[in-house]
Amino acid sequence: MRLFAVILAVVSLSSSGCALFGYRLPDEPPGLVSDSRALELVRSVTPAQQGFAAWRDYIPAYEASLKYALRKPPTETCFSRPWLRLTWGQLALTLQDLIATLPYADANPDILAARFAWFRIQPGTLLTGYYEPLLRCSLTPRPDYPYPLYALPPEAAQGAPMPSRDQIDHGGALAGRGLEIAWCDNPTDVFFLHVQGSGRMVLPDGSFRNVLYAGTNKQPYASVGRVLVNEGWASKDEMSMQKIRELFAAHPERVRGWLAQNPKYIFFRLADDGPIGSMGAKLTPYVSVASDRSFIPSGLPMALVARLPEAPGLEPVVLHGMITAQDTGTMDGNHLDLFTGYGEAAAARAGTMRDRAAVYVPISRRALGL
């Protein structure tokens, strides 16, 4: 589960009509786009930008979204705008038709415009990124791995009041109860695990385990990035995950005070695979996004036109790709968080991704009775 966007509230953003390496986001109202615009859109999608060899490579992600949609009451509304009302049954039918159509899109992408009506989501979609962090951890306590990760306490699941982050990290509020699931060697890495919601651990023997979100202490969330900006340690334009790491390394004596201003705490569980989004599916890099479920329901297929920033080994690019909502977090409204995968490049790209994007929803003409 994607929990928090550390940077979002504290950075400046380009406008929805900004030029992206010579590409200007279309200035379109929300709602159904024209047939010519739909053709232009589907012809621009480039699966290779998302690491795929062909359109059919999107199918596993959409199959996971379909499984989720099929578990919902088919007549219940999942998406409602003045220009489109969609039930879970219509969403499931759309995903079924999309899965059936994708194998033919390489030879003829126009088929996606013929079989689907395309709707522009409200302009000005905020796009940020998140990734799967790597931590060095041990499953048994060791002097060189002093920072614990905790399982969800039983009383938290029952709604009992829980201690704050500072009380847990520095007051020993959960110590001695056997709730530790692993111990890590770097407190900053633990912080970013809390930010991302899930991660991958490398153990002393070189093996790997996944660590996934299990719950929170239900206390209020405060952005550490905002704290640092408000205290004058960085400007809004400078703030990023990389800047937070830099400041934590340069001022270790201040880290406790900075973190204490965010009382929210995350609990974890061990797993053999991951990362897993809030809808229970394994996330696909550059395809899975986290969304505000009240604005974009889980499982919804979308097309995305967005600027992806430069990262080590990765050139900046205007992405024309297909995505689907498979996770959630603290984002509100017209905001998507793009999962960038695992590794240093994924972390670097996610840490500086903050721009406006154009988002479109394909709905099966069959589902609409057209």
mmCIF file of C-alpha atoms in Angstrom:
data_model
loop_
_atom_site.group_PDB
_atom_site.id
_atom_site.type_symbol
_atom_site.label_atom_id
_atom_site.label_comp_id
_atom_site.label_asym_id
_atom_site.label_seq_id
_atom_site.Cartn_x
_atom_site.Cartn_y
_atom_site.Cartn_z
ATOM 1 C CA MET A 1 0.000 0.000 0.000
ATOM 2 C CA ARG A 2 1.255 3.439 -0.939
ATOM 3 C CA LEU A 3 0.963 5.544 2.188
ATOM 4 C CA PHE A 4 2.408 8.989 1.948
ATOM 5 C CA ALA A 5 3.725 11.386 -0.646
ATOM 6 C CA VAL A 6 6.567 13.037 1.246
ATOM 7 C CA ILE A 7 7.200 15.740 -1.274
ATOM 8 C CA LEU A 8 3.889 16.536 -2.858
ATOM 9 C CA ALA A 9 2.618 19.258 -0.584
ATOM 10 C CA VAL A 10 5.884 21.141 -0.572
ATOM 11 C CA VAL A 11 7.001 21.390 -4.185
ATOM 12 C CA SER A 12 6.112 23.736 -6.973
ATOM 13 C CA LEU A 13 4.444 22.223 -10.020
ATOM 14 C CA SER A 14 4.258 23.077 -13.673
ATOM 15 C CA SER A 15 0.901 24.013 -15.117
ATOM 16 C CA SER A 16 -1.330 21.517 -16.886
ATOM 17 C CA GLY A 17 -0.529 23.091 -20.243
ATOM 18 C CA CYS A 18 3.250 23.157 -19.831
ATOM 19 C CA ALA A 19 5.639 22.170 -22.611
ATOM 20 C CA LEU A 20 7.339 18.844 -21.964
ATOM 21 C CA PHE A 21 10.521 18.608 -24.068
ATOM 22 C CA GLY A 22 8.599 20.215 -26.909
ATOM 23 C CA TYR A 23 5.356 18.371 -26.119
ATOM 24 C CA ARG A 24 2.455 20.387 -24.764
ATOM 25 C CA LEU A 25 -0.222 18.640 -22.751
ATOM 26 C CA PRO A 26 -3.523 18.881 -24.592
ATOM 27 C CA ASP A 27 -5.868 21.562 -23.325
ATOM 28 C CA GLU A 28 -9.055 19.497 -23.294
ATOM 29 C CA PRO A 29 -12.143 19.610 -21.103
ATOM 30 C CA PRO A 30 -13.057 16.482 -19.138
ATOM 31 C CA GLY A 31 -15.313 13.988 -20.860
ATOM 32 C CA LEU A 32 -15.545 12.075 -24.113
ATOM 33 C CA VAL A 33 -12.831 12.915 -26.639
ATOM 34 C CA SER A 34 -13.390 12.997 -30.386
ATOM 35 C CA ASP A 35 -12.788 9.988 -32.611
ATOM 36 C CA SER A 36 -9.775 11.715 -34.164
ATOM 37 C CA ARG A 37 -8.298 12.470 -30.752
ATOM 38 C CA ALA A 38 -8.846 8.854 -29.666
ATOM 39 C CA LEU A 39 -6.959 7.651 -32.750
ATOM 40 C CA GLU A 40 -4.115 10.071 -32.030
ATOM 41 C CA LEU A 41 -3.979 8.865 -28.442
ATOM 42 C CA VAL A 42 -3.867 5.114 -29.102
ATOM 43 C CA ARG A 43 -1.322 5.546 -31.903
ATOM 44 C CA SER A 44 0.975 7.444 -29.516
ATOM 45 C CA VAL A 45 1.085 4.728 -26.821
ATOM 46 C CA THR A 46 4.518 3.083 -26.821
ATOM 47 C CA PRO A 47 4.736 -0.106 -24.711
ATOM 48 C CA ALA A 48 8.549 -0.066 -24.980
ATOM 49 C CA GLN A 49 8.625 3.045 -22.784
ATOM 50 C CA GLN A 50 7.286 0.840 -19.966
ATOM 51 C CA GLY A 51 9.688 -2.018 -20.617
ATOM 52 C CA PHE A 52 7.324 -4.077 -22.752
ATOM 53 C CA ALA A 53 7.909 -5.750 -26.107
ATOM 54 C CA ALA A 54 4.270 -5.662 -27.167
ATOM 55 C CA TRP A 55 0.777 -4.480 -26.215
ATOM 56 C CA ARG A 56 -0.083 -7.954 -24.952
ATOM 57 C CA ASP A 57 2.458 -7.473 -22.141
ATOM 58 C CA TYR A 58 -0.048 -5.224 -20.367
ATOM 59 C CA ILE A 59 -2.421 -8.172 -19.979
ATOM 60 C CA PRO A 60 -1.187 -9.536 -16.574
ATOM 61 C CA ALA A 61 -1.725 -6.156 -14.912
ATOM 62 C CA TYR A 62 -5.211 -5.841 -16.375
ATOM 63 C CA GLU A 63 -6.057 -9.418 -15.424
ATOM 64 C CA ALA A 64 -5.264 -8.519 -11.802
ATOM 65 C CA SER A 65 -7.528 -5.473 -12.079
ATOM 66 C CA LEU A 66 -10.279 -7.641 -13.571
ATOM 67 C CA LYS A 67 -10.116 -10.097 -10.662
ATOM 68 C CA TYR A 68 -10.626 -7.177 -8.300
ATOM 69 C CA ALA A 69 -13.544 -5.710 -10.285
ATOM 70 C CA LEU A 70 -15.291 -9.087 -10.455
ATOM 71 C CA ARG A 71 -15.368 -9.254 -6.657
ATOM 72 C CA LYS A 72 -17.454 -6.079 -6.483
ATOM 73 C CA PRO A 73 -21.273 -5.821 -6.734
ATOM 74 C CA PRO A 74 -21.835 -5.492 -10.498
ATOM 75 C CA THR A 75 -24.633 -2.907 -10.256
ATOM 76 C CA GLU A 76 -22.827 -0.670 -7.754
ATOM 77 C CA THR A 77 -21.433 2.603 -9.094
ATOM 78 C CA CYS A 78 -17.638 2.801 -9.015
ATOM 79 C CA PHE A 79 -17.033 5.960 -11.055
ATOM 80 C CA SER A 80 -19.352 8.930 -11.346
ATOM 81 C CA ARG A 81 -18.877 12.160 -13.248
ATOM 82 C CA PRO A 82 -21.381 14.374 -15.051
ATOM 83 C CA TRP A 83 -20.071 12.923 -18.311
ATOM 84 C CA LEU A 84 -19.805 9.237 -17.283
ATOM 85 C CA ARG A 85 -21.340 6.914 -14.711
ATOM 86 C CA LEU A 86 -19.743 3.501 -14.492
ATOM 87 C CA THR A 87 -20.723 0.408 -12.502
ATOM 88 C CA TRP A 88 -18.382 -2.351 -11.400
ATOM 89 C CA GLY A 89 -20.051 -4.622 -13.929
ATOM 90 C CA GLN A 90 -19.282 -2.167 -16.750
ATOM 91 C CA LEU A 91 -15.713 -1.827 -15.497
ATOM 92 C CA ALA A 92 -15.277 -5.611 -15.468
ATOM 93 C CA LEU A 93 -16.662 -5.840 -19.014
ATOM 94 C CA THR A 94 -14.297 -3.067 -20.114
ATOM 95 C CA LEU A 95 -11.316 -4.927 -18.666
ATOM 96 C CA GLN A 96 -12.437 -8.183 -20.305
ATOM 97 C CA ASP A 97 -12.715 -6.462 -23.680
ATOM 98 C CA LEU A 98 -9.373 -4.702 -23.195
ATOM 99 C CA ILE A 99 -7.616 -7.986 -22.384
ATOM 100 C CA ALA A 100 -9.184 -9.575 -25.469
ATOM 101 C CA THR A 101 -8.182 -6.642 -27.702
ATOM 102 C CA LEU A 102 -4.580 -6.036 -26.620
ATOM 103 C CA PRO A 103 -3.045 -8.935 -28.629
ATOM 104 C CA TYR A 104 -4.267 -7.259 -31.847
ATOM 105 C CA ALA A 105 -3.065 -3.733 -31.011
ATOM 106 C CA ASP A 106 0.506 -4.133 -32.274
ATOM 107 C CA ALA A 107 -0.705 -4.816 -35.805
ATOM 108 C CA ASN A 108 -3.547 -2.317 -35.569
ATOM 109 C CA PRO A 109 -3.628 0.094 -32.593
ATOM 110 C CA ASP A 110 -6.664 1.775 -34.151
ATOM 111 C CA ILE A 111 -8.730 -1.158 -32.894
ATOM 112 C CA LEU A 112 -8.518 0.388 -29.430
ATOM 113 C CA ALA A 113 -10.250 3.508 -30.697
ATOM 114 C CA ALA A 114 -12.876 1.435 -32.504
ATOM 115 C CA ARG A 115 -13.789 -0.776 -29.541
ATOM 116 C CA PHE A 116 -13.465 1.772 -26.732
ATOM 117 C CA ALA A 117 -14.770 5.246 -26.005
ATOM 118 C CA TRP A 118 -12.020 7.419 -24.508
ATOM 119 C CA PHE A 119 -12.705 9.967 -21.784
ATOM 120 C CA ARG A 120 -10.348 12.671 -20.533
ATOM 121 C CA ILE A 121 -10.074 12.827 -16.761
ATOM 122 C CA GLN A 122 -10.189 16.293 -15.238
ATOM 123 C CA PRO A 123 -7.182 18.280 -16.567
ATOM 124 C CA GLY A 124 -4.270 19.005 -14.282
ATOM 125 C CA THR A 125 -3.710 15.501 -12.887
ATOM 126 C CA LEU A 126 -0.787 15.592 -10.452
ATOM 127 C CA LEU A 127 1.672 12.768 -11.105
ATOM 128 C CA THR A 128 4.216 11.701 -8.506
ATOM 129 C CA GLY A 129 6.178 8.477 -8.097
ATOM 130 C CA TYR A 130 6.953 5.787 -5.556
ATOM 131 C CA TYR A 131 9.282 2.802 -5.551
ATOM 132 C CA GLU A 132 10.317 -0.352 -3.691
ATOM 133 C CA PRO A 133 13.235 0.542 -1.371
ATOM 134 C CA LEU A 134 16.055 -1.853 -0.474
ATOM 135 C CA LEU A 135 17.113 -2.235 3.164
ATOM 136 C CA ARG A 136 19.885 -4.243 4.816
ATOM 137 C CA CYS A 137 18.201 -6.233 7.572
ATOM 138 C CA SER A 138 18.443 -9.252 9.818
ATOM 139 C CA LEU A 139 15.626 -11.523 10.962
ATOM 140 C CA THR A 140 17.376 -11.944 14.301
ATOM 141 C CA PRO A 141 18.669 -9.163 16.583
ATOM 142 C CA ARG A 142 22.326 -8.204 16.060
ATOM 143 C CA PRO A 143 24.392 -5.271 17.367
ATOM 144 C CA ASP A 144 24.975 -3.970 13.831
ATOM 145 C CA TYR A 145 21.250 -4.050 13.010
ATOM 146 C CA PRO A 146 19.719 -1.964 15.827
ATOM 147 C CA TYR A 147 16.577 -0.522 14.181
ATOM 148 C CA PRO A 148 13.480 -2.753 14.426
ATOM 149 C CA LEU A 149 10.496 -3.147 12.139
ATOM 150 C CA TYR A 150 7.321 -3.967 14.046
ATOM 151 C CA ALA A 151 4.328 -6.144 13.249
ATOM 152 C CA LEU A 152 0.853 -4.728 13.793
ATOM 153 C CA PRO A 153 0.019 -5.024 17.515
ATOM 154 C CA PRO A 154 -3.215 -6.960 18.158
ATOM 155 C CA GLU A 155 -4.781 -4.029 19.976
ATOM 156 C CA ALA A 156 -4.232 -1.766 16.931
ATOM 157 C CA ALA A 157 -6.491 -3.999 14.846
ATOM 158 C CA GLN A 158 -9.147 -3.574 17.562
ATOM 159 C CA GLY A 159 -8.973 0.215 17.419
ATOM 160 C CA ALA A 160 -7.119 0.786 20.694
ATOM 161 C CA PRO A 161 -5.091 4.020 21.008
ATOM 162 C CA MET A 162 -1.491 3.520 19.884
ATOM 163 C CA PRO A 163 1.736 5.317 20.796
ATOM 164 C CA SER A 164 3.299 7.888 18.491
ATOM 165 C CA ARG A 165 6.334 7.419 16.255
ATOM 166 C CA ASP A 166 8.685 8.994 18.789
ATOM 167 C CA GLN A 167 7.282 6.881 21.626
ATOM 168 C CA ILE A 168 7.833 3.730 19.561
ATOM 169 C CA ASP A 169 11.248 4.615 18.122
ATOM 170 C CA HIS A 170 12.777 6.241 21.184
ATOM 171 C CA GLY A 171 10.494 5.517 24.135
ATOM 172 C CA GLY A 172 10.448 1.735 23.860
ATOM 173 C CA ALA A 173 6.639 1.701 23.737
ATOM 174 C CA LEU A 174 6.549 -1.667 21.915
ATOM 175 C CA ALA A 175 9.825 -3.167 23.090
ATOM 176 C CA GLY A 176 9.844 -6.566 24.768
ATOM 177 C CA ARG A 177 6.561 -7.771 23.281
ATOM 178 C CA GLY A 178 8.006 -9.924 20.502
ATOM 179 C CA LEU A 179 6.521 -7.739 17.784
ATOM 180 C CA GLU A 180 9.810 -7.228 15.956
ATOM 181 C CA ILE A 181 9.822 -8.922 12.539
ATOM 182 C CA ALA A 182 13.300 -7.697 11.477
ATOM 183 C CA TRP A 183 16.105 -5.358 12.472
ATOM 184 C CA CYS A 184 17.751 -2.912 10.043
ATOM 185 C CA ASP A 185 21.126 -1.197 9.917
ATOM 186 C CA ASN A 186 20.101 2.307 8.776
ATOM 187 C CA PRO A 187 17.384 4.522 10.285
ATOM 188 C CA THR A 188 17.044 6.631 7.149
ATOM 189 C CA ASP A 189 16.300 3.520 5.104
ATOM 190 C CA VAL A 190 13.653 2.583 7.681
ATOM 191 C CA PHE A 191 12.122 6.050 7.321
ATOM 192 C CA PHE A 192 11.844 5.652 3.546
ATOM 193 C CA LEU A 193 10.317 2.208 3.996
ATOM 194 C CA HIS A 194 7.629 3.902 6.091
ATOM 195 C CA VAL A 195 7.165 6.462 3.321
ATOM 196 C CA GLN A 196 6.841 3.895 0.524
ATOM 197 C CA GLY A 197 4.787 1.361 2.480
ATOM 198 C CA SER A 198 6.646 -1.753 1.317
ATOM 199 C CA GLY A 199 10.181 -2.775 0.394
ATOM 200 C CA ARG A 200 12.764 -5.468 -0.109
ATOM 201 C CA MET A 201 15.270 -6.613 2.517
ATOM 202 C CA VAL A 202 18.678 -8.102 1.799
ATOM 203 C CA LEU A 203 19.665 -10.382 4.676
ATOM 204 C CA PRO A 204 23.208 -11.045 5.964
ATOM 205 C CA ASP A 205 23.416 -14.290 3.941
ATOM 206 C CA GLY A 206 22.577 -12.425 0.726
ATOM 207 C CA SER A 207 19.002 -13.710 0.443
ATOM 208 C CA PHE A 208 15.995 -11.423 0.035
ATOM 209 C CA ARG A 209 12.619 -11.065 1.742
ATOM 210 C CA ASN A 210 9.800 -8.675 1.041
ATOM 211 C CA VAL A 211 8.331 -6.532 3.758
ATOM 212 C CA LEU A 212 4.775 -5.288 3.235
ATOM 213 C CA TYR A 213 2.414 -2.794 4.828
ATOM 214 C CA ALA A 214 0.300 -4.211 7.684
ATOM 215 C CA GLY A 215 -1.328 -1.141 9.251
ATOM 216 C CA THR A 216 -0.703 2.104 11.128
ATOM 217 C CA ASN A 217 -1.010 3.569 14.596
ATOM 218 C CA LYS A 218 -3.891 5.750 13.272
ATOM 219 C CA GLN A 219 -2.172 8.956 14.349
ATOM 220 C CA PRO A 220 -2.082 12.095 12.145
ATOM 221 C CA TYR A 221 0.358 12.275 9.267
ATOM 222 C CA ALA A 222 2.724 15.230 8.766
ATOM 223 C CA SER A 223 5.071 15.529 5.795
ATOM 224 C CA VAL A 224 8.728 15.561 6.840
ATOM 225 C CA GLY A 225 9.454 17.342 3.567
ATOM 226 C CA ARG A 226 7.099 20.123 4.614
ATOM 227 C CA VAL A 227 8.761 20.285 8.044
ATOM 228 C CA LEU A 228 12.177 20.753 6.437
ATOM 229 C CA VAL A 229 10.903 23.447 4.079
ATOM 230 C CA ASN A 230 9.062 25.294 6.850
ATOM 231 C CA GLU A 231 12.209 25.292 8.989
ATOM 232 C CA GLY A 232 14.254 26.733 6.127
ATOM 233 C CA TRP A 233 16.452 23.706 5.398
ATOM 234 C CA ALA A 234 15.439 23.622 1.740
ATOM 235 C CA SER A 235 13.204 25.451 -0.679
ATOM 236 C CA LYS A 236 10.087 23.934 -2.197
ATOM 237 C CA ASP A 237 11.887 23.523 -5.519
ATOM 238 C CA GLU A 238 14.825 21.736 -3.862
ATOM 239 C CA MET A 239 12.765 19.276 -1.834
ATOM 240 C CA SER A 240 12.993 15.633 -2.907
ATOM 241 C CA MET A 241 13.718 12.236 -1.416
ATOM 242 C CA GLN A 242 17.361 12.775 -2.280
ATOM 243 C CA LYS A 243 17.391 16.121 -0.459
ATOM 244 C CA ILE A 244 15.878 14.510 2.642
ATOM 245 C CA ARG A 245 18.628 11.859 2.627
ATOM 246 C CA GLU A 246 21.239 14.577 2.278
ATOM 247 C CA LEU A 247 19.876 16.565 5.226
ATOM 248 C CA PHE A 248 19.493 13.481 7.421
ATOM 249 C CA ALA A 249 23.140 12.549 6.742
ATOM 250 C CA ALA A 250 24.418 16.079 7.385
ATOM 251 C CA HIS A 251 22.422 16.656 10.597
ATOM 252 C CA PRO A 252 21.941 13.311 12.391
ATOM 253 C CA GLU A 253 21.396 15.102 15.690
ATOM 254 C CA ARG A 254 18.234 16.731 14.304
ATOM 255 C CA VAL A 255 16.642 13.690 12.693
ATOM 256 C CA ARG A 256 14.728 12.591 15.790
ATOM 257 C CA GLY A 257 13.136 16.024 16.143
ATOM 258 C CA TRP A 258 12.194 16.165 12.483
ATOM 259 C CA LEU A 259 10.619 12.709 12.520
ATOM 260 C CA ALA A 260 8.839 13.316 15.820
ATOM 261 C CA GLN A 261 6.721 15.957 14.091
ATOM 262 C CA ASN A 262 5.111 13.115 12.132
ATOM 263 C CA PRO A 263 3.485 10.911 14.803
ATOM 264 C CA LYS A 264 2.118 8.388 12.280
ATOM 265 C CA TYR A 265 3.848 5.002 12.380
ATOM 266 C CA ILE A 266 3.688 2.057 9.974
ATOM 267 C CA PHE A 267 3.616 -1.629 10.870
ATOM 268 C CA PHE A 268 4.792 -4.374 8.513
ATOM 269 C CA ARG A 269 4.626 -8.071 7.695
ATOM 270 C CA LEU A 270 7.107 -10.386 5.989
ATOM 271 C CA ALA A 271 6.355 -11.918 2.586
ATOM 272 C CA ASP A 272 8.090 -13.983 -0.066
ATOM 273 C CA ASP A 273 6.883 -11.794 -2.934
ATOM 274 C CA GLY A 274 5.865 -8.232 -3.578
ATOM 275 C CA PRO A 275 5.297 -5.398 -3.602
ATOM 276 C CA ILE A 276 1.546 -5.823 -3.234
ATOM 277 C CA GLY A 277 -0.887 -2.958 -3.736
ATOM 278 C CA SER A 278 -3.984 -2.258 -1.683
ATOM 279 C CA MET A 279 -6.192 -4.274 -4.052
ATOM 280 C CA GLY A 280 -4.068 -7.364 -3.351
ATOM 281 C CA ALA A 281 -2.213 -7.531 -6.692
ATOM 282 C CA LYS A 282 1.527 -7.473 -7.301
ATOM 283 C CA LEU A 283 2.492 -4.053 -8.638
ATOM 284 C CA THR A 284 3.854 -3.642 -12.170
ATOM 285 C CA PRO A 285 6.535 -0.950 -12.666
ATOM 286 C CA TYR A 286 5.353 2.031 -14.731
ATOM 287 C CA VAL A 287 1.864 0.482 -15.074
ATOM 288 C CA SER A 288 0.471 0.320 -11.513
ATOM 289 C CA VAL A 289 -0.598 3.606 -9.937
ATOM 290 C CA ALA A 290 -1.934 4.557 -6.537
ATOM 291 C CA SER A 291 -5.036 6.737 -6.493
ATOM 292 C CA ASP A 292 -7.651 8.317 -4.291
ATOM 293 C CA ARG A 293 -10.334 5.633 -4.576
ATOM 294 C CA SER A 294 -13.100 8.221 -4.290
ATOM 295 C CA PHE A 295 -11.763 9.837 -7.473
ATOM 296 C CA ILE A 296 -10.240 6.890 -9.399
ATOM 297 C CA PRO A 297 -11.489 3.436 -8.365
ATOM 298 C CA SER A 298 -9.056 0.544 -8.062
ATOM 299 C CA GLY A 299 -8.932 -1.514 -11.243
ATOM 300 C CA LEU A 300 -9.690 1.374 -13.610
ATOM 301 C CA PRO A 301 -7.652 1.175 -16.862
ATOM 302 C CA MET A 302 -6.162 4.433 -18.090
ATOM 303 C CA ALA A 303 -3.789 5.946 -20.625
ATOM 304 C CA LEU A 304 -1.177 8.390 -19.369
ATOM 305 C CA VAL A 305 0.743 11.193 -21.062
ATOM 306 C CA ALA A 306 3.343 12.539 -18.650
ATOM 307 C CA ARG A 307 6.876 13.783 -18.236
ATOM 308 C CA LEU A 308 9.215 11.381 -16.429
ATOM 309 C CA PRO A 309 12.312 13.108 -15.031
ATOM 310 C CA GLU A 310 15.900 12.168 -15.626
ATOM 311 C CA ALA A 311 17.447 9.565 -13.320
ATOM 312 C CA PRO A 312 20.799 7.702 -13.265
ATOM 313 C CA GLY A 313 20.861 5.613 -16.414
ATOM 314 C CA LEU A 314 17.470 6.968 -17.518
ATOM 315 C CA GLU A 315 16.872 9.867 -19.860
ATOM 316 C CA PRO A 316 13.944 12.227 -19.324
ATOM 317 C CA VAL A 317 11.023 11.181 -21.472
ATOM 318 C CA VAL A 318 7.413 12.022 -22.233
ATOM 319 C CA LEU A 319 5.650 8.778 -21.446
ATOM 320 C CA HIS A 320 2.712 7.677 -23.599
ATOM 321 C CA GLY A 321 1.574 4.533 -21.830
ATOM 322 C CA MET A 322 -1.201 2.426 -20.362
ATOM 323 C CA ILE A 323 -1.714 2.241 -16.597
ATOM 324 C CA THR A 324 -4.201 0.884 -14.065
ATOM 325 C CA ALA A 325 -5.128 1.863 -10.501
ATOM 326 C CA GLN A 326 -3.956 -0.898 -8.151
ATOM 327 C CA ASP A 327 -2.936 0.883 -4.958
ATOM 328 C CA THR A 328 -4.021 3.730 -2.716
ATOM 329 C CA GLY A 329 -2.564 6.209 -0.260
ATOM 330 C CA THR A 330 -2.984 9.686 1.178
ATOM 331 C CA MET A 331 -3.302 11.454 -2.168
ATOM 332 C CA ASP A 332 -6.492 13.459 -2.632
ATOM 333 C CA GLY A 333 -8.583 13.855 -5.739
ATOM 334 C CA ASN A 334 -6.930 14.311 -9.123
ATOM 335 C CA HIS A 335 -3.561 12.825 -8.145
ATOM 336 C CA LEU A 336 -1.863 9.606 -9.258
ATOM 337 C CA ASP A 337 1.286 8.041 -7.821
ATOM 338 C CA LEU A 338 3.193 5.957 -10.390
ATOM 339 C CA PHE A 339 5.067 2.861 -9.171
ATOM 340 C CA THR A 340 8.569 2.951 -10.692
ATOM 341 C CA GLY A 341 9.873 -0.415 -9.470
ATOM 342 C CA TYR A 342 12.985 -1.458 -7.573
ATOM 343 C CA GLY A 343 16.546 -0.169 -7.536
ATOM 344 C CA GLU A 344 18.502 3.069 -7.495
ATOM 345 C CA ALA A 345 17.159 4.349 -10.813
ATOM 346 C CA ALA A 346 13.594 3.682 -9.703
ATOM 347 C CA ALA A 347 14.213 5.528 -6.445
ATOM 348 C CA ALA A 348 15.852 8.487 -8.177
ATOM 349 C CA ARG A 349 13.069 8.845 -10.711
ATOM 350 C CA ALA A 350 10.300 8.489 -8.116
ATOM 351 C CA GLY A 351 12.011 10.966 -5.807
ATOM 352 C CA THR A 352 11.870 13.828 -8.308
ATOM 353 C CA MET A 353 8.653 13.003 -10.174
ATOM 354 C CA ARG A 354 6.225 15.859 -9.662
ATOM 355 C CA ASP A 355 4.427 17.222 -12.674
ATOM 356 C CA ARG A 356 1.059 17.533 -14.343
ATOM 357 C CA ALA A 357 -0.173 14.763 -16.611
ATOM 358 C CA ALA A 358 -2.980 14.006 -19.034
ATOM 359 C CA VAL A 359 -5.040 10.926 -18.135
ATOM 360 C CA TYR A 360 -7.653 9.137 -20.251
ATOM 361 C CA VAL A 361 -10.049 6.299 -19.453
ATOM 362 C CA PRO A 362 -11.032 3.738 -22.116
ATOM 363 C CA ILE A 363 -14.531 2.299 -21.670
ATOM 364 C CA SER A 364 -15.729 -0.581 -23.783
ATOM 365 C CA ARG A 365 -18.372 0.510 -26.258
ATOM 366 C CA ARG A 366 -20.102 -2.762 -25.504
ATOM 367 C CA ALA A 367 -20.219 -1.844 -21.798
ATOM 368 C CA LEU A 368 -21.802 1.496 -22.755
ATOM 369 C CA GLY A 369 -24.330 -0.166 -25.045
ATOM 370 C CA LEU A 370 -22.834 1.500 -28.148
#
